[in-house]
PDB file of C-alpha atoms in Angstrom:
ATOM      1  CA  MET A   1     -18.966 -23.976   7.598  1.00 51.00           C
ATOM      2  CA  SER A   2     -17.020 -27.000   6.386  1.00 57.00           C
ATOM      3  CA  GLY A   3     -16.184 -29.701   8.898  1.00 85.00           C
ATOM      4  CA  ASP A   4     -12.673 -30.122   7.491  1.00 95.00           C
ATOM      5  CA  PRO A   5      -9.952 -30.604  10.119  1.00 98.00           C
ATOM      6  CA  ILE A   6      -8.106 -27.412  10.978  1.00 98.00           C
ATOM      7  CA  VAL A   7      -4.327 -26.982  11.048  1.00 98.00           C
ATOM      8  CA  VAL A   8      -2.938 -24.003  12.995  1.00 98.00           C
ATOM      9  CA  VAL A   9       0.442 -22.558  12.005  1.00 97.00           C
ATOM     10  CA  GLY A  10       2.015 -20.340  14.640  1.00 96.00           C
ATOM     11  CA  GLY A  11       3.891 -17.101  14.176  1.00 92.00           C
ATOM     12  CA  PHE A  12       7.560 -16.142  14.061  1.00 89.00           C
ATOM     13  CA  MET A  13       9.674 -17.528  16.943  1.00 85.00           C
ATOM     14  CA  SER A  14       6.604 -19.025  18.621  1.00 89.00           C
ATOM     15  CA  TRP A  15       6.165 -22.250  20.578  1.00 91.00           C
ATOM     16  CA  PRO A  16       3.324 -24.653  19.704  1.00 90.00           C
ATOM     17  CA  TRP A  17       1.999 -24.696  23.270  1.00 92.00           C
ATOM     18  CA  ARG A  18       1.131 -21.013  23.004  1.00 93.00           C
ATOM     19  CA  TYR A  19      -1.607 -21.941  20.541  1.00 96.00           C
ATOM     20  CA  LYS A  20      -3.353 -24.500  22.739  1.00 95.00           C
ATOM     21  CA  PRO A  21      -5.953 -21.955  23.990  1.00 95.00           C
ATOM     22  CA  LEU A  22      -6.689 -20.894  20.396  1.00 97.00           C
ATOM     23  CA  ALA A  23      -6.964 -24.544  19.344  1.00 97.00           C
ATOM     24  CA  ARG A  24      -9.410 -25.305  22.166  1.00 97.00           C
ATOM     25  CA  ALA A  25     -11.552 -22.286  21.319  1.00 97.00           C
ATOM     26  CA  LEU A  26     -11.472 -23.086  17.611  1.00 97.00           C
ATOM     27  CA  ARG A  27     -12.448 -26.695  18.302  1.00 97.00           C
ATOM     28  CA  GLU A  28     -15.376 -25.503  20.414  1.00 97.00           C
ATOM     29  CA  VAL A  29     -16.524 -22.994  17.796  1.00 96.00           C
ATOM     30  CA  SER A  30     -16.078 -25.138  14.684  1.00 95.00           C
ATOM     31  CA  GLY A  31     -16.745 -28.630  16.001  1.00 95.00           C
ATOM     32  CA  ALA A  32     -13.802 -29.823  13.895  1.00 96.00           C
ATOM     33  CA  PRO A  33     -10.539 -31.488  14.983  1.00 97.00           C
ATOM     34  CA  VAL A  34      -7.727 -28.956  15.390  1.00 98.00           C
ATOM     35  CA  TYR A  35      -4.012 -29.643  14.974  1.00 98.00           C
ATOM     36  CA  VAL A  36      -1.128 -27.300  15.797  1.00 98.00           C
ATOM     37  CA  VAL A  37       2.024 -27.532  13.675  1.00 96.00           C
ATOM     38  CA  PRO A  38       4.945 -28.306  16.048  1.00 94.00           C
ATOM     39  CA  MET A  39       7.244 -25.509  14.892  1.00 89.00           C
ATOM     40  CA  THR A  40       9.685 -24.069  17.440  1.00 88.00           C
ATOM     41  CA  PRO A  41      11.851 -20.934  17.561  1.00 87.00           C
ATOM     42  CA  LEU A  42      14.751 -23.080  16.306  1.00 85.00           C
ATOM     43  CA  ASP A  43      12.750 -23.941  13.181  1.00 82.00           C
ATOM     44  CA  TRP A  44      12.072 -20.244  12.630  1.00 81.00           C
ATOM     45  CA  MET A  45      15.744 -19.367  13.109  1.00 78.00           C
ATOM     46  CA  MET A  46      16.688 -21.912  10.457  1.00 73.00           C
ATOM     47  CA  GLY A  47      13.941 -20.535   8.224  1.00 66.00           C
ATOM     48  CA  ALA A  48      15.366 -17.045   8.531  1.00 65.00           C
ATOM     49  CA  PHE A  49      18.546 -18.287   6.827  1.00 65.00           C
ATOM     50  CA  ARG A  50      17.149 -20.936   4.493  1.00 67.00           C
ATOM     51  CA  GLY A  51      13.707 -19.550   3.635  1.00 65.00           C
ATOM     52  CA  PHE A  52      10.371 -21.109   4.492  1.00 70.00           C
ATOM     53  CA  GLY A  53      11.163 -24.551   3.048  1.00 73.00           C
ATOM     54  CA  GLN A  54      11.874 -26.238   6.399  1.00 76.00           C
ATOM     55  CA  LEU A  55       8.723 -24.745   7.891  1.00 86.00           C
ATOM     56  CA  VAL A  56       6.643 -25.922   4.941  1.00 89.00           C
ATOM     57  CA  PHE A  57       7.738 -29.505   5.544  1.00 89.00           C
ATOM     58  CA  ALA A  58       6.425 -29.239   9.114  1.00 91.00           C
ATOM     59  CA  ILE A  59       3.100 -27.930   7.809  1.00 94.00           C
ATOM     60  CA  GLY A  60       2.928 -30.752   5.284  1.00 94.00           C
ATOM     61  CA  ARG A  61       3.555 -33.425   7.916  1.00 94.00           C
ATOM     62  CA  THR A  62       0.807 -32.050  10.140  1.00 97.00           C
ATOM     63  CA  VAL A  63      -1.640 -31.777   7.237  1.00 97.00           C
ATOM     64  CA  ASP A  64      -0.897 -35.392   6.270  1.00 97.00           C
ATOM     65  CA  ARG A  65      -1.498 -36.494   9.853  1.00 97.00           C
ATOM     66  CA  ALA A  66      -4.793 -34.596  10.035  1.00 98.00           C
ATOM     67  CA  LEU A  67      -6.043 -36.145   6.789  1.00 97.00           C
ATOM     68  CA  LEU A  68      -4.930 -39.641   7.798  1.00 97.00           C
ATOM     69  CA  GLU A  69      -6.540 -39.505  11.237  1.00 97.00           C
ATOM     70  CA  THR A  70      -9.818 -37.952  10.103  1.00 97.00           C
ATOM     71  CA  GLY A  71     -10.245 -39.469   6.658  1.00 96.00           C
ATOM     72  CA  ALA A  72     -10.890 -35.993   5.233  1.00 97.00           C
ATOM     73  CA  GLU A  73      -9.715 -34.920   1.796  1.00 96.00           C
ATOM     74  CA  ARG A  74      -8.801 -31.325   2.686  1.00 97.00           C
ATOM     75  CA  VAL A  75      -7.915 -29.172   5.676  1.00 98.00           C
ATOM     76  CA  ALA A  76      -8.504 -25.562   6.650  1.00 98.00           C
ATOM     77  CA  LEU A  77      -5.278 -23.697   7.435  1.00 98.00           C
ATOM     78  CA  VAL A  78      -5.108 -20.963  10.083  1.00 98.00           C
ATOM     79  CA  GLY A  79      -1.847 -19.011   9.966  1.00 98.00           C
ATOM     80  CA  HIS A  80      -0.951 -16.493  12.658  1.00 98.00           C
ATOM     81  CA  SER A  81       1.453 -13.674  11.773  1.00 96.00           C
ATOM     82  CA  ALA A  82       4.369 -14.986   9.659  1.00 93.00           C
ATOM     83  CA  GLY A  83       2.782 -18.433   9.863  1.00 95.00           C
ATOM     84  CA  GLY A  84       0.339 -17.188   7.251  1.00 97.00           C
ATOM     85  CA  ILE A  85       3.226 -16.596   4.834  1.00 95.00           C
ATOM     86  CA  ALA A  86       4.476 -20.150   5.393  1.00 93.00           C
ATOM     87  CA  CYS A  87       0.943 -21.377   4.665  1.00 96.00           C
ATOM     88  CA  ARG A  88       0.983 -19.600   1.313  1.00 96.00           C
ATOM     89  CA  VAL A  89       4.235 -21.336   0.392  1.00 94.00           C
ATOM     90  CA  TYR A  90       2.737 -24.705   1.361  1.00 95.00           C
ATOM     91  CA  ILE A  91      -0.342 -24.037  -0.769  1.00 96.00           C
ATOM     92  CA  GLY A  92       2.110 -23.299  -3.576  1.00 90.00           C
ATOM     93  CA  GLY A  93       1.564 -22.580  -7.235  1.00 84.00           C
ATOM     94  CA  ASP A  94       3.181 -22.943 -10.619  1.00 81.00           C
ATOM     95  CA  HIS A  95       6.648 -21.852  -9.483  1.00 87.00           C
ATOM     96  CA  PRO A  96       9.168 -23.758  -7.360  1.00 87.00           C
ATOM     97  CA  TYR A  97      10.296 -22.304  -4.040  1.00 86.00           C
ATOM     98  CA  GLY A  98      13.777 -23.048  -2.745  1.00 81.00           C
ATOM     99  CA  GLY A  99      14.245 -25.573  -5.516  1.00 82.00           C
ATOM    100  CA  ARG A 100      11.051 -27.482  -4.679  1.00 86.00           C
ATOM    101  CA  ARG A 101       7.543 -27.302  -6.026  1.00 87.00           C
ATOM    102  CA  TYR A 102       4.793 -27.388  -3.401  1.00 87.00           C
ATOM    103  CA  SER A 103       1.229 -28.378  -4.204  1.00 88.00           C
ATOM    104  CA  GLY A 104      -0.612 -28.107  -0.914  1.00 94.00           C
ATOM    105  CA  HIS A 105      -3.538 -26.470  -2.718  1.00 95.00           C
ATOM    106  CA  ARG A 106      -4.759 -29.985  -3.453  1.00 94.00           C
ATOM    107  CA  ARG A 107      -5.197 -30.561   0.272  1.00 96.00           C
ATOM    108  CA  VAL A 108      -6.513 -27.161   1.408  1.00 97.00           C
ATOM    109  CA  SER A 109     -10.081 -25.842   1.352  1.00 97.00           C
ATOM    110  CA  ARG A 110      -9.544 -22.589   3.255  1.00 97.00           C
ATOM    111  CA  LEU A 111      -6.771 -20.271   4.421  1.00 98.00           C
ATOM    112  CA  VAL A 112      -7.420 -17.872   7.296  1.00 98.00           C
ATOM    113  CA  THR A 113      -4.567 -15.551   8.245  1.00 98.00           C
ATOM    114  CA  LEU A 114      -4.477 -13.632  11.525  1.00 98.00           C
ATOM    115  CA  GLY A 115      -2.388 -10.460  11.659  1.00 98.00           C
ATOM    116  CA  CYS A 116      -0.212 -11.642   8.783  1.00 98.00           C
ATOM    117  CA  PRO A 117       2.208  -9.220   7.046  1.00 97.00           C
ATOM    118  CA  HIS A 118       1.137  -9.941   3.466  1.00 98.00           C
ATOM    119  CA  VAL A 119       1.819  -6.488   1.987  1.00 96.00           C
ATOM    120  CA  VAL A 120       5.133  -5.076   3.182  1.00 96.00           C
ATOM    121  CA  ALA A 121       7.528  -2.268   2.426  1.00 95.00           C
ATOM    122  CA  ASP A 122      10.563  -2.752   0.216  1.00 92.00           C
ATOM    123  CA  LYS A 123      13.054  -3.425   2.989  1.00 91.00           C
ATOM    124  CA  ARG A 124      16.011  -5.784   3.061  1.00 85.00           C
ATOM    125  CA  GLY A 125      14.750  -7.707   6.084  1.00 87.00           C
ATOM    126  CA  LEU A 126      11.442  -8.424   4.338  1.00 91.00           C
ATOM    127  CA  ALA A 127      12.951  -9.963   1.193  1.00 89.00           C
ATOM    128  CA  THR A 128      11.578 -13.432   2.023  1.00 88.00           C
ATOM    129  CA  ILE A 129       8.014 -12.115   2.118  1.00 92.00           C
ATOM    130  CA  ALA A 130       8.587 -10.167  -1.091  1.00 94.00           C
ATOM    131  CA  GLU A 131       9.740 -13.371  -2.778  1.00 92.00           C
ATOM    132  CA  VAL A 132       6.602 -15.225  -1.657  1.00 93.00           C
ATOM    133  CA  ASN A 133       4.468 -12.379  -2.997  1.00 95.00           C
ATOM    134  CA  ARG A 134       6.260 -12.568  -6.329  1.00 94.00           C
ATOM    135  CA  LEU A 135       5.962 -16.342  -6.686  1.00 94.00           C
ATOM    136  CA  PHE A 136       2.500 -16.811  -5.166  1.00 95.00           C
ATOM    137  CA  PRO A 137       0.626 -13.505  -5.554  1.00 95.00           C
ATOM    138  CA  GLY A 138      -2.658 -12.794  -3.794  1.00 96.00           C
ATOM    139  CA  ALA A 139      -5.470 -15.314  -3.444  1.00 97.00           C
ATOM    140  CA  LEU A 140      -3.803 -17.456  -6.075  1.00 95.00           C
ATOM    141  CA  HIS A 141      -6.062 -20.511  -5.902  1.00 96.00           C
ATOM    142  CA  LYS A 142      -9.342 -18.734  -5.253  1.00 96.00           C
ATOM    143  CA  PRO A 143     -10.622 -19.595  -8.787  1.00 94.00           C
ATOM    144  CA  ALA A 144      -9.994 -23.266  -7.978  1.00 92.00           C
ATOM    145  CA  GLY A 145     -12.176 -23.084  -4.868  1.00 95.00           C
ATOM    146  CA  ILE A 146      -9.851 -22.242  -1.976  1.00 97.00           C
ATOM    147  CA  GLU A 147     -11.371 -19.635   0.336  1.00 97.00           C
ATOM    148  CA  TYR A 148      -8.971 -16.913   1.496  1.00 98.00           C
ATOM    149  CA  VAL A 149      -9.722 -14.820   4.599  1.00 98.00           C
ATOM    150  CA  SER A 150      -7.448 -12.073   5.979  1.00 98.00           C
ATOM    151  CA  VAL A 151      -8.102 -10.997   9.572  1.00 98.00           C
ATOM    152  CA  VAL A 152      -6.565  -8.065  11.426  1.00 98.00           C
ATOM    153  CA  GLY A 153      -7.252  -6.383  14.738  1.00 98.00           C
ATOM    154  CA  VAL A 154      -7.864  -2.659  15.073  1.00 97.00           C
ATOM    155  CA  ALA A 155      -6.590  -2.024  18.583  1.00 96.00           C
ATOM    156  CA  ALA A 156      -3.529   0.240  18.511  1.00 96.00           C
ATOM    157  CA  ASP A 157      -2.894   3.534  16.736  1.00 97.00           C
ATOM    158  CA  GLY A 158       0.689   4.192  15.710  1.00 96.00           C
ATOM    159  CA  SER A 159       0.053   7.923  15.552  1.00 96.00           C
ATOM    160  CA  LYS A 160      -0.627   7.934  19.295  1.00 96.00           C
ATOM    161  CA  SER A 161       2.104   5.582  20.505  1.00 95.00           C
ATOM    162  CA  PHE A 162       5.783   5.789  19.561  1.00 96.00           C
ATOM    163  CA  ARG A 163       6.348   2.155  20.554  1.00 95.00           C
ATOM    164  CA  THR A 164       3.476   0.953  18.374  1.00 97.00           C
ATOM    165  CA  ARG A 165       4.656   3.116  15.508  1.00 97.00           C
ATOM    166  CA  ARG A 166       8.125   1.551  15.702  1.00 96.00           C
ATOM    167  CA  ARG A 167       6.606  -1.940  15.586  1.00 96.00           C
ATOM    168  CA  TYR A 168       4.576  -1.055  12.517  1.00 97.00           C
ATOM    169  CA  GLU A 169       7.612   0.396  10.780  1.00 96.00           C
ATOM    170  CA  ARG A 170       9.239  -3.029  10.782  1.00 96.00           C
ATOM    171  CA  VAL A 171       6.876  -3.884   7.924  1.00 96.00           C
ATOM    172  CA  THR A 172       5.661  -0.531   6.542  1.00 96.00           C
ATOM    173  CA  ASP A 173       7.242   2.832   5.802  1.00 95.00           C
ATOM    174  CA  ASP A 174       4.931   5.026   7.881  1.00 96.00           C
ATOM    175  CA  GLY A 175       3.832   3.555  11.212  1.00 96.00           C
ATOM    176  CA  ARG A 176       1.312   6.278  12.068  1.00 96.00           C
ATOM    177  CA  VAL A 177      -1.592   3.963  11.220  1.00 97.00           C
ATOM    178  CA  SER A 178      -3.986   1.550  12.943  1.00 97.00           C
ATOM    179  CA  GLY A 179      -3.454  -2.147  13.478  1.00 98.00           C
ATOM    180  CA  ASP A 180      -3.216  -4.957  16.005  1.00 98.00           C
ATOM    181  CA  GLY A 181      -0.179  -3.552  17.794  1.00 97.00           C
ATOM    182  CA  VAL A 182       2.340  -5.403  15.604  1.00 97.00           C
ATOM    183  CA  ILE A 183       0.884  -5.536  12.088  1.00 98.00           C
ATOM    184  CA  PRO A 184      -0.885  -2.525  10.511  1.00 98.00           C
ATOM    185  CA  VAL A 185      -4.264  -2.957   8.849  1.00 97.00           C
ATOM    186  CA  SER A 186      -2.771  -1.927   5.504  1.00 94.00           C
ATOM    187  CA  CYS A 187      -0.288  -4.830   5.587  1.00 97.00           C
ATOM    188  CA  ALA A 188      -2.629  -7.594   6.698  1.00 98.00           C
ATOM    189  CA  PHE A 189      -4.951  -7.979   3.713  1.00 98.00           C
ATOM    190  CA  LEU A 190      -3.928 -10.490   1.067  1.00 98.00           C
ATOM    191  CA  PRO A 191      -5.133  -9.135  -2.288  1.00 97.00           C
ATOM    192  CA  GLY A 192      -8.241 -10.976  -3.420  1.00 97.00           C
ATOM    193  CA  SER A 193      -9.121 -12.334   0.017  1.00 97.00           C
ATOM    194  CA  GLU A 194     -12.131 -11.674   2.217  1.00 97.00           C
ATOM    195  CA  ARG A 195     -11.237  -8.908   4.692  1.00 97.00           C
ATOM    196  CA  ILE A 196     -12.163  -8.929   8.377  1.00 97.00           C
ATOM    197  CA  MET A 197     -11.286  -6.218  10.912  1.00 97.00           C
ATOM    198  CA  LEU A 198     -11.856  -6.781  14.612  1.00 97.00           C
ATOM    199  CA  ASP A 199     -12.153  -3.875  17.038  1.00 97.00           C
ATOM    200  CA  GLY A 200     -10.038  -4.156  20.177  1.00 97.00           C
ATOM    201  CA  VAL A 201      -8.154  -7.286  19.105  1.00 98.00           C
ATOM    202  CA  PHE A 202      -4.360  -7.344  19.465  1.00 98.00           C
ATOM    203  CA  HIS A 203      -1.654  -9.364  17.753  1.00 97.00           C
ATOM    204  CA  HIS A 204      -0.799 -11.613  20.700  1.00 95.00           C
ATOM    205  CA  VAL A 205      -1.849 -12.292  24.270  1.00 92.00           C
ATOM    206  CA  GLY A 206       0.972 -10.179  25.691  1.00 92.00           C
ATOM    207  CA  LEU A 207      -0.747  -7.034  24.414  1.00 93.00           C
ATOM    208  CA  GLY A 208      -4.299  -7.894  25.502  1.00 93.00           C
ATOM    209  CA  ARG A 209      -7.307  -9.602  23.989  1.00 96.00           C
ATOM    210  CA  TRP A 210      -5.992 -11.344  20.884  1.00 97.00           C
ATOM    211  CA  TYR A 211      -7.258 -13.494  18.008  1.00 98.00           C
ATOM    212  CA  GLY A 212      -7.329 -16.664  20.112  1.00 97.00           C
ATOM    213  CA  SER A 213      -8.377 -15.291  23.500  1.00 95.00           C
ATOM    214  CA  ASP A 214     -11.767 -17.002  23.757  1.00 96.00           C
ATOM    215  CA  PRO A 215     -14.470 -18.749  21.697  1.00 97.00           C
ATOM    216  CA  GLU A 216     -16.366 -15.481  21.227  1.00 96.00           C
ATOM    217  CA  THR A 217     -13.387 -13.792  19.589  1.00 97.00           C
ATOM    218  CA  VAL A 218     -12.549 -16.853  17.500  1.00 97.00           C
ATOM    219  CA  ALA A 219     -16.140 -17.083  16.286  1.00 97.00           C
ATOM    220  CA  LEU A 220     -15.913 -13.538  14.900  1.00 96.00           C
ATOM    221  CA  TRP A 221     -13.213 -14.411  12.388  1.00 97.00           C
ATOM    222  CA  TRP A 222     -14.070 -18.062  11.857  1.00 96.00           C
ATOM    223  CA  TYR A 223     -17.587 -17.156  10.756  1.00 92.00           C
ATOM    224  CA  GLY A 224     -16.544 -13.934   9.032  1.00 83.00           C
ATOM    225  CA  GLU A 225     -18.140 -11.350  11.323  1.00 68.00           C
ATOM    226  CA  SER A 226     -16.121  -8.168  10.938  1.00 64.00           C
ATOM    227  CA  SER A 227     -16.427  -5.748  13.834  1.00 64.00           C
ATOM    228  CA  GLY A 228     -13.890  -3.218  12.575  1.00 54.00           C
ATOM    229  CA  GLN A 229     -15.266   0.245  11.929  1.00 47.00           C
ATOM    230  CA  ALA A 230     -12.258   1.943  10.335  1.00 45.00           C
ATOM    231  CA  PRO A 231     -13.041   2.743   6.669  1.00 41.00           C
ATOM    232  CA  LEU A 232     -10.486   1.591   4.126  1.00 43.00           C
ATOM    233  CA  ALA A 233      -8.909   3.527   1.293  1.00 42.00           C
ATOM    234  CA  GLU A 234      -8.395   1.836  -2.048  1.00 34.00           C
ATOM    235  CA  ASP A 235      -4.892   0.734  -1.054  1.00 40.00           C
ATOM    236  CA  GLY A 236      -6.231  -1.009   2.042  1.00 41.00           C
ATOM    237  CA  SER A 237      -5.031   1.584   4.532  1.00 42.00           C
ATOM    238  CA  THR A 238      -7.232   3.116   7.203  1.00 42.00           C
ATOM    239  CA  ARG A 239      -8.326   6.692   6.772  1.00 34.00           C
TER     240      ARG A 239
END
């Protein structure tokens, strides 16, 4: 695995300090320096009205710091939940976003997303994600050498829990599916990326063992060791 510095981008309405345990575990597993983007709930609230542009600037500043302090040429990005969508905007492409053109792909070697809602239903509240999917579809820079990895936990069945089903239906039409308790398996796989499912892993620490709970769990997705057993249909959903 590359020794590139790692930049962690937290999820919607999260505080940076919540990712310190994940950063410590990732540092132990990878041996690489780990940086957490200092995005706060206020940044996310502004992003909800203005799009991901403000959040992308924060990612860019942290990436620049990581490269300056380590002397590396590229970083690995780890985006949790909606943070993975912001990472895709930073990586950018041929189209401008919010009036600006981002070219983070020149500074990124790998994107790992954890419980990220890449594929969502056509709902008004998900228009920002739909726009990102339109402008920067799938593993856009995979041919240029960026590695894309989509990780999702298989820990909660929406067909057995009304509360879980309601969470899933924020991003999908039918919540009677499996996922990490917040994001269904069918939504978490970016087209063209490597797919990893992890048995018994939840979306965040409030639900139980999550993606950043300990070095053992982190090692599963960092080194690409899928433990999920649910077979996938062609559309990425669990059967």
